Amino acid sequence: MAVPAAWSARVRAHWRLLTAARAVEQQVLILACNAAGTHEGVTLAGASRVVDPWGTLLAEAGEAEEILRCDIDPGVVARIREEFPVLRDRRSVRSGPPGRGAPSSVLSRGTPPW
């Protein structure tokens, strides 16, 4: 999953935390490309990164512009989804008729828990 962004240096720690969290919760490789330098007086974080589905950092750029290179294992996503099958248990949210209150949740497998 490619994630283009322009997070400021002030929230660099949040950028790092949330890119790892997205990789884990979506069980994907994250190619997070953050802007570097300054924009309208704001210093940008840089720190573009590659994160695997376990949330492990595979590569990270510095604060300046650079080309980030990283070898990735194409089978890592399938292996991690097998070991940690969170997507199997994910629930989807479906809206009911208008005016009927909060949306109901249905298991993605199609079998409600009740």
Coordinates of N, CA, C and O in Angstrom, one line a residue:
M1 N 0.9 -1.2 0.0 CA 0.0 0.0 0.0 C 0.9 1.2 0.0 O 1.8 1.4 0.8
A2 N 0.7 2.1 -0.9 CA 1.5 3.4 -1.0 C 0.7 4.4 -0.3 O -0.5 4.6 -0.4
V3 N 1.4 5.2 0.6 CA 0.8 6.2 1.4 C 1.6 7.5 1.2 O 2.7 7.7 1.8
P4 N 1.2 8.4 0.3 CA 1.8 9.7 0.1 C 1.4 10.6 1.2 O 0.2 10.6 1.6
A5 N 2.3 11.4 1.8 CA 1.9 12.3 2.9 C 2.8 13.5 3.0 O 3.8 13.6 2.3
A6 N 2.4 14.5 3.8 CA 3.3 15.6 4.1 C 3.1 16.0 5.6 O 2.6 17.0 6.0
W7 N 3.6 15.1 6.4 CA 3.5 15.3 7.9 C 4.7 16.2 8.3 O 5.8 16.1 7.8
S8 N 4.4 17.0 9.3 CA 5.5 18.0 9.7 C 6.4 17.3 10.7 O 6.1 16.2 11.3
A9 N 7.6 17.9 10.9 CA 8.6 17.3 11.8 C 8.1 17.3 13.2 O 8.5 16.4 14.0
R10 N 7.2 18.2 13.6 CA 6.7 18.2 14.9 C 5.9 17.0 15.3 O 5.9 16.6 16.5
V11 N 5.4 16.3 14.3 CA 4.6 15.0 14.6 C 5.2 13.8 14.0 O 4.6 12.8 13.7
R12 N 6.5 13.8 13.8 CA 7.3 12.7 13.2 C 7.0 11.4 13.9 O 6.8 10.4 13.3
A13 N 7.0 11.4 15.2 CA 6.8 10.2 16.0 C 5.4 9.6 15.7 O 5.3 8.4 15.7
H14 N 4.4 10.5 15.5 CA 3.1 10.0 15.2 C 3.1 9.4 13.8 O 2.4 8.4 13.6
W15 N 3.8 10.0 12.9 CA 3.9 9.4 11.5 C 4.5 8.0 11.6 O 3.9 7.1 11.0
R16 N 5.5 7.8 12.4 CA 6.1 6.5 12.5 C 5.2 5.5 13.1 O 5.0 4.4 12.7
L17 N 4.5 5.9 14.2 CA 3.6 5.0 14.9 C 2.4 4.6 14.0 O 2.1 3.5 13.9
L18 N 1.8 5.6 13.3 CA 0.6 5.3 12.5 C 0.9 4.5 11.3 O 0.1 3.7 10.8
T19 N 2.1 4.7 10.7 CA 2.4 3.9 9.5 C 2.6 2.4 9.9 O 2.2 1.5 9.2
A20 N 3.2 2.2 11.1 CA 3.4 0.8 11.6 C 2.0 0.2 11.9 O 1.7 -0.9 11.6
A21 N 1.1 1.0 12.5 CA -0.2 0.5 12.9 C -1.0 0.2 11.6 O -1.7 -0.9 11.6
R22 N -0.9 1.0 10.6 CA -1.7 0.7 9.4 C -1.2 -0.6 8.7 O -2.0 -1.4 8.3
A23 N 0.1 -0.8 8.8 CA 0.7 -2.1 8.2 C 0.1 -3.3 8.9 O -0.3 -4.3 8.3
V24 N 0.1 -3.2 10.3 CA -0.4 -4.3 11.1 C -1.9 -4.6 10.9 O -2.4 -5.7 10.6
E25 N -2.7 -3.5 11.0 CA -4.1 -3.7 10.9 C -4.6 -4.1 9.6 O -5.6 -4.8 9.4
Q26 N -3.9 -3.6 8.5 CA -4.4 -4.0 7.1 C -3.6 -5.2 6.6 O -3.9 -5.7 5.6
Q27 N -2.6 -5.6 7.4 CA -1.7 -6.8 7.0 C -1.2 -6.6 5.6 O -1.3 -7.5 4.7
V28 N -0.5 -5.5 5.4 CA 0.1 -5.2 4.1 C 1.5 -4.6 4.3 O 1.8 -4.2 5.4
L29 N 2.3 -4.6 3.2 CA 3.5 -3.8 3.2 C 3.1 -2.3 3.0 O 2.3 -2.0 2.1
I30 N 3.7 -1.5 3.8 CA 3.4 0.0 3.6 C 4.6 0.7 3.0 O 5.7 0.5 3.6
L31 N 4.4 1.4 2.0 CA 5.4 2.2 1.4 C 5.0 3.7 1.7 O 4.1 4.2 0.9
A32 N 5.4 4.2 2.7 CA 5.0 5.5 3.2 C 5.9 6.6 2.8 O 7.1 6.6 3.2
C33 N 5.5 7.4 1.9 CA 6.3 8.5 1.3 C 5.9 9.8 1.8 O 4.9 10.4 1.5
N34 N 6.8 10.3 2.7 CA 6.5 11.6 3.4 C 7.4 12.7 2.8 O 8.5 12.5 2.4
A35 N 6.8 13.9 2.6 CA 7.5 15.0 2.1 C 8.7 15.4 3.0 O 8.6 15.2 4.2
A36 N 9.7 16.0 2.4 CA 10.9 16.5 3.2 C 11.1 18.0 2.8 O 10.5 18.5 1.9
G37 N 11.9 18.6 3.6 CA 12.2 20.0 3.4 C 11.2 20.9 4.2 O 10.8 20.6 5.3
T38 N 10.9 22.1 3.6 CA 9.9 23.0 4.2 C 8.9 23.3 3.2 O 9.1 23.3 1.9
H39 N 7.7 23.7 3.7 CA 6.6 24.1 2.8 C 5.9 25.2 3.6 O 5.4 25.0 4.7
E40 N 5.8 26.4 3.0 CA 5.2 27.5 3.6 C 5.6 27.8 5.1 O 4.8 28.0 6.0
G41 N 6.9 27.6 5.3 CA 7.5 27.8 6.6 C 7.4 26.7 7.6 O 7.9 26.8 8.7
V42 N 6.8 25.6 7.2 CA 6.7 24.4 8.0 C 7.8 23.4 7.6 O 7.9 23.0 6.5
T43 N 8.5 22.9 8.6 CA 9.5 21.9 8.4 C 8.8 20.5 8.3 O 8.1 20.2 9.3
L44 N 9.0 19.8 7.2 CA 8.4 18.5 7.1 C 9.3 17.4 7.6 O 10.5 17.6 7.7
A45 N 8.7 16.3 8.0 CA 9.3 15.2 8.7 C 10.3 14.4 7.9 O 11.2 13.8 8.4
G46 N 10.1 14.3 6.6 CA 10.8 13.3 5.8 C 10.5 11.9 6.4 O 9.3 11.6 6.6
A47 N 11.5 11.1 6.7 CA 11.2 9.8 7.3 C 10.3 8.9 6.5 O 9.5 8.2 7.0
S48 N 10.4 9.0 5.1 CA 9.7 8.0 4.3 C 10.1 6.6 4.8 O 11.3 6.4 5.2
R49 N 9.2 5.6 4.7 CA 9.6 4.3 5.3 C 8.9 3.2 4.6 O 7.9 3.4 3.9
V50 N 9.4 2.0 4.8 CA 8.8 0.8 4.4 C 8.6 -0.1 5.6 O 9.5 -0.3 6.4
V51 N 7.3 -0.5 5.8 CA 7.0 -1.3 7.0 C 6.3 -2.6 6.6 O 5.4 -2.5 5.7
D52 N 6.7 -3.7 7.2 CA 6.1 -5.0 6.8 C 4.8 -5.2 7.6 O 4.5 -4.4 8.6
P53 N 4.0 -6.2 7.3 CA 2.7 -6.5 8.0 C 2.8 -6.8 9.5 O 1.8 -6.8 10.2
W54 N 4.0 -7.1 10.0 CA 4.1 -7.2 11.5 C 4.4 -5.9 12.1 O 4.5 -5.7 13.3
G55 N 4.6 -4.8 11.3 CA 4.9 -3.5 11.8 C 6.4 -3.3 12.0 O 6.9 -2.3 12.5
T56 N 7.2 -4.2 11.4 CA 8.7 -4.1 11.4 C 9.2 -3.1 10.4 O 8.8 -3.2 9.2
L57 N 10.0 -2.2 10.8 CA 10.6 -1.2 9.9 C 11.6 -1.9 9.0 O 12.6 -2.5 9.6
L58 N 11.5 -1.9 7.7 CA 12.4 -2.5 6.8 C 13.4 -1.4 6.3 O 14.5 -1.8 6.0
A59 N 13.0 -0.2 6.2 CA 13.9 0.9 5.7 C 13.2 2.2 6.1 O 12.0 2.3 6.1
E60 N 14.1 3.2 6.3 CA 13.6 4.6 6.6 C 14.6 5.6 6.1 O 15.8 5.5 6.3
A61 N 14.0 6.6 5.4 CA 14.9 7.7 4.9 C 15.1 8.7 6.1 O 14.5 8.7 7.1
G62 N 16.0 9.6 5.8 CA 16.3 10.6 6.8 C 15.4 11.8 6.7 O 14.3 11.7 6.0
E63 N 15.8 13.0 7.2 CA 14.9 14.1 7.1 C 15.0 14.9 5.8 O 14.1 15.7 5.5
A64 N 16.1 14.7 5.0 CA 16.2 15.4 3.7 C 15.7 14.5 2.6 O 15.4 13.3 2.8
E65 N 15.6 15.1 1.4 CA 15.1 14.3 0.3 C 16.1 13.2 0.0 O 17.3 13.5 0.0
E66 N 15.7 12.1 -0.3 CA 16.5 11.0 -0.8 C 15.7 9.9 -1.4 O 14.5 9.9 -1.3
I67 N 16.4 9.0 -2.1 CA 15.8 7.9 -2.7 C 16.0 6.7 -1.8 O 17.1 6.4 -1.5
L68 N 14.9 6.1 -1.4 CA 15.0 5.0 -0.4 C 14.9 3.7 -1.2 O 14.0 3.5 -2.0
R69 N 15.8 2.8 -0.9 CA 15.8 1.5 -1.6 C 15.7 0.4 -0.5 O 16.3 0.6 0.6
C70 N 14.9 -0.6 -0.8 CA 14.7 -1.7 0.1 C 14.3 -3.0 -0.6 O 13.5 -2.9 -1.5
D71 N 14.9 -4.0 -0.2 CA 14.5 -5.4 -0.7 C 13.3 -5.8 0.1 O 13.3 -5.7 1.4
I72 N 12.3 -6.3 -0.6 CA 11.1 -6.8 0.2 C 10.8 -8.3 -0.3 O 11.1 -8.6 -1.5
D73 N 10.4 -9.1 0.6 CA 10.0 -10.4 0.3 C 8.5 -10.5 -0.2 O 7.6 -10.1 0.6
P74 N 8.3 -10.9 -1.4 CA 6.9 -10.8 -1.9 C 6.0 -11.8 -1.2 O 4.8 -11.7 -1.2
G75 N 6.5 -12.8 -0.5 CA 5.7 -13.8 0.2 C 5.4 -13.4 1.6 O 4.6 -14.1 2.3
V76 N 5.9 -12.3 2.1 CA 5.7 -11.9 3.5 C 4.3 -11.7 3.9 O 3.8 -12.1 5.0
V77 N 3.5 -11.0 3.0 CA 2.1 -10.7 3.3 C 1.3 -12.0 3.5 O 0.6 -12.2 4.5
A78 N 1.4 -13.0 2.6 CA 0.7 -14.2 2.7 C 1.1 -15.0 4.0 O 0.2 -15.5 4.7
R79 N 2.4 -15.0 4.3 CA 2.8 -15.8 5.5 C 2.3 -15.1 6.8 O 1.8 -15.8 7.7
I80 N 2.3 -13.8 6.9 CA 1.8 -13.2 8.1 C 0.3 -13.3 8.2 O -0.2 -13.5 9.3
R81 N -0.4 -13.2 7.1 CA -1.8 -13.4 7.1 C -2.2 -14.8 7.6 O -3.2 -15.0 8.2
E82 N -1.4 -15.8 7.2 CA -1.6 -17.2 7.7 C -1.3 -17.3 9.2 O -2.1 -17.9 9.9
E83 N -0.2 -16.7 9.7 CA 0.1 -16.8 11.1 C -0.8 -15.9 12.0 O -1.0 -16.3 13.2
F84 N -1.3 -14.8 11.5 CA -2.0 -13.9 12.3 C -3.3 -13.4 11.5 O -3.3 -12.4 10.9
P85 N -4.3 -14.3 11.4 CA -5.4 -14.1 10.5 C -6.5 -13.1 10.9 O -7.7 -13.4 11.0
V86 N -6.1 -11.9 11.2 CA -7.0 -10.9 11.7 C -8.1 -10.5 10.6 O -9.2 -10.2 11.0
L87 N -7.7 -10.6 9.4 CA -8.7 -10.2 8.3 C -9.9 -11.2 8.3 O -11.0 -10.8 7.9
R88 N -9.6 -12.4 8.7 CA -10.7 -13.4 8.7 C -11.8 -13.0 9.6 O -13.0 -13.3 9.4
D89 N -11.4 -12.4 10.7 CA -12.4 -12.0 11.7 C -12.9 -10.6 11.7 O -13.7 -10.2 12.5
R90 N -12.5 -9.9 10.6 CA -12.9 -8.5 10.5 C -14.4 -8.4 10.3 O -15.0 -9.1 9.6
R91 N -15.0 -7.4 10.9 CA -16.4 -7.1 10.8 C -16.6 -6.0 9.8 O -15.8 -5.0 9.8
S92 N -17.6 -6.0 9.0 CA -17.9 -4.9 8.1 C -19.2 -4.2 8.7 O -20.0 -4.8 9.3
V93 N -19.3 -2.9 8.4 CA -20.4 -2.1 8.9 C -21.3 -1.9 7.7 O -20.9 -1.5 6.7
R94 N -22.6 -2.1 8.0 CA -23.6 -2.0 6.9 C -24.7 -1.0 7.5 O -25.2 -1.3 8.6
S95 N -25.1 -0.1 6.7 CA -26.2 0.8 7.1 C -27.5 0.2 7.0 O -27.8 -0.5 6.0
G96 N -28.4 0.5 7.9 CA -29.8 0.0 7.9 C -30.6 1.0 7.1 O -30.1 2.0 6.6
P97 N -31.9 0.9 7.1 CA -32.8 1.8 6.4 C -32.6 3.2 7.1 O -32.3 3.3 8.3
P98 N -32.8 4.3 6.3 CA -32.7 5.6 6.9 C -33.6 5.8 8.1 O -34.7 5.3 8.1
G99 N -33.0 6.5 9.1 CA -33.8 6.8 10.3 C -33.9 5.6 11.3 O -34.7 5.7 12.2
R100 N -33.2 4.6 11.1 CA -33.3 3.4 11.9 C -32.2 3.3 12.9 O -31.9 2.2 13.4
G101 N -31.5 4.4 13.2 CA -30.5 4.3 14.3 C -29.1 4.0 13.7 O -28.8 4.2 12.6
A102 N -28.3 3.4 14.6 CA -26.9 3.2 14.3 C -26.8 2.0 13.3 O -27.6 1.1 13.2
P103 N -25.7 2.0 12.5 CA -25.5 0.9 11.5 C -25.3 -0.4 12.3 O -24.9 -0.4 13.4
S104 N -25.7 -1.5 11.6 CA -25.5 -2.8 12.3 C -24.2 -3.4 11.7 O -23.8 -3.1 10.7
S105 N -23.7 -4.3 12.6 CA -22.4 -4.9 12.2 C -22.7 -6.4 11.8 O -23.5 -7.0 12.4
V106 N -22.1 -6.8 10.7 CA -22.2 -8.1 10.2 C -20.9 -8.7 10.0 O -20.0 -8.1 9.5
L107 N -20.7 -10.0 10.4 CA -19.4 -10.6 10.2 C -19.1 -10.7 8.7 O -20.0 -11.0 7.9
S108 N -17.9 -10.5 8.2 CA -17.6 -10.6 6.8 C -17.8 -12.0 6.3 O -18.0 -12.2 5.1
R109 N -17.8 -13.0 7.2 CA -18.1 -14.4 6.7 C -19.5 -14.6 6.5 O -19.9 -15.6 5.9
G110 N -20.4 -13.6 6.8 CA -21.8 -13.7 6.6 C -22.6 -14.3 7.7 O -23.8 -14.5 7.6
T111 N -22.0 -14.8 8.8 CA -22.7 -15.4 9.9 C -22.7 -14.5 11.1 O -21.6 -14.3 11.7
P112 N -23.8 -13.9 11.5 CA -23.9 -13.1 12.6 C -23.5 -13.9 13.9 O -23.8 -15.1 13.9
P113 N -22.9 -13.2 14.9 CA -22.5 -13.9 16.1 C -23.7 -14.3 17.0 O -23.6 -15.0 18.0
W114 N -24.9 -13.9 16.7 CA -26.1 -14.2 17.6 C -27.0 -15.3 17.0 O -27.0 -15.6 16.0

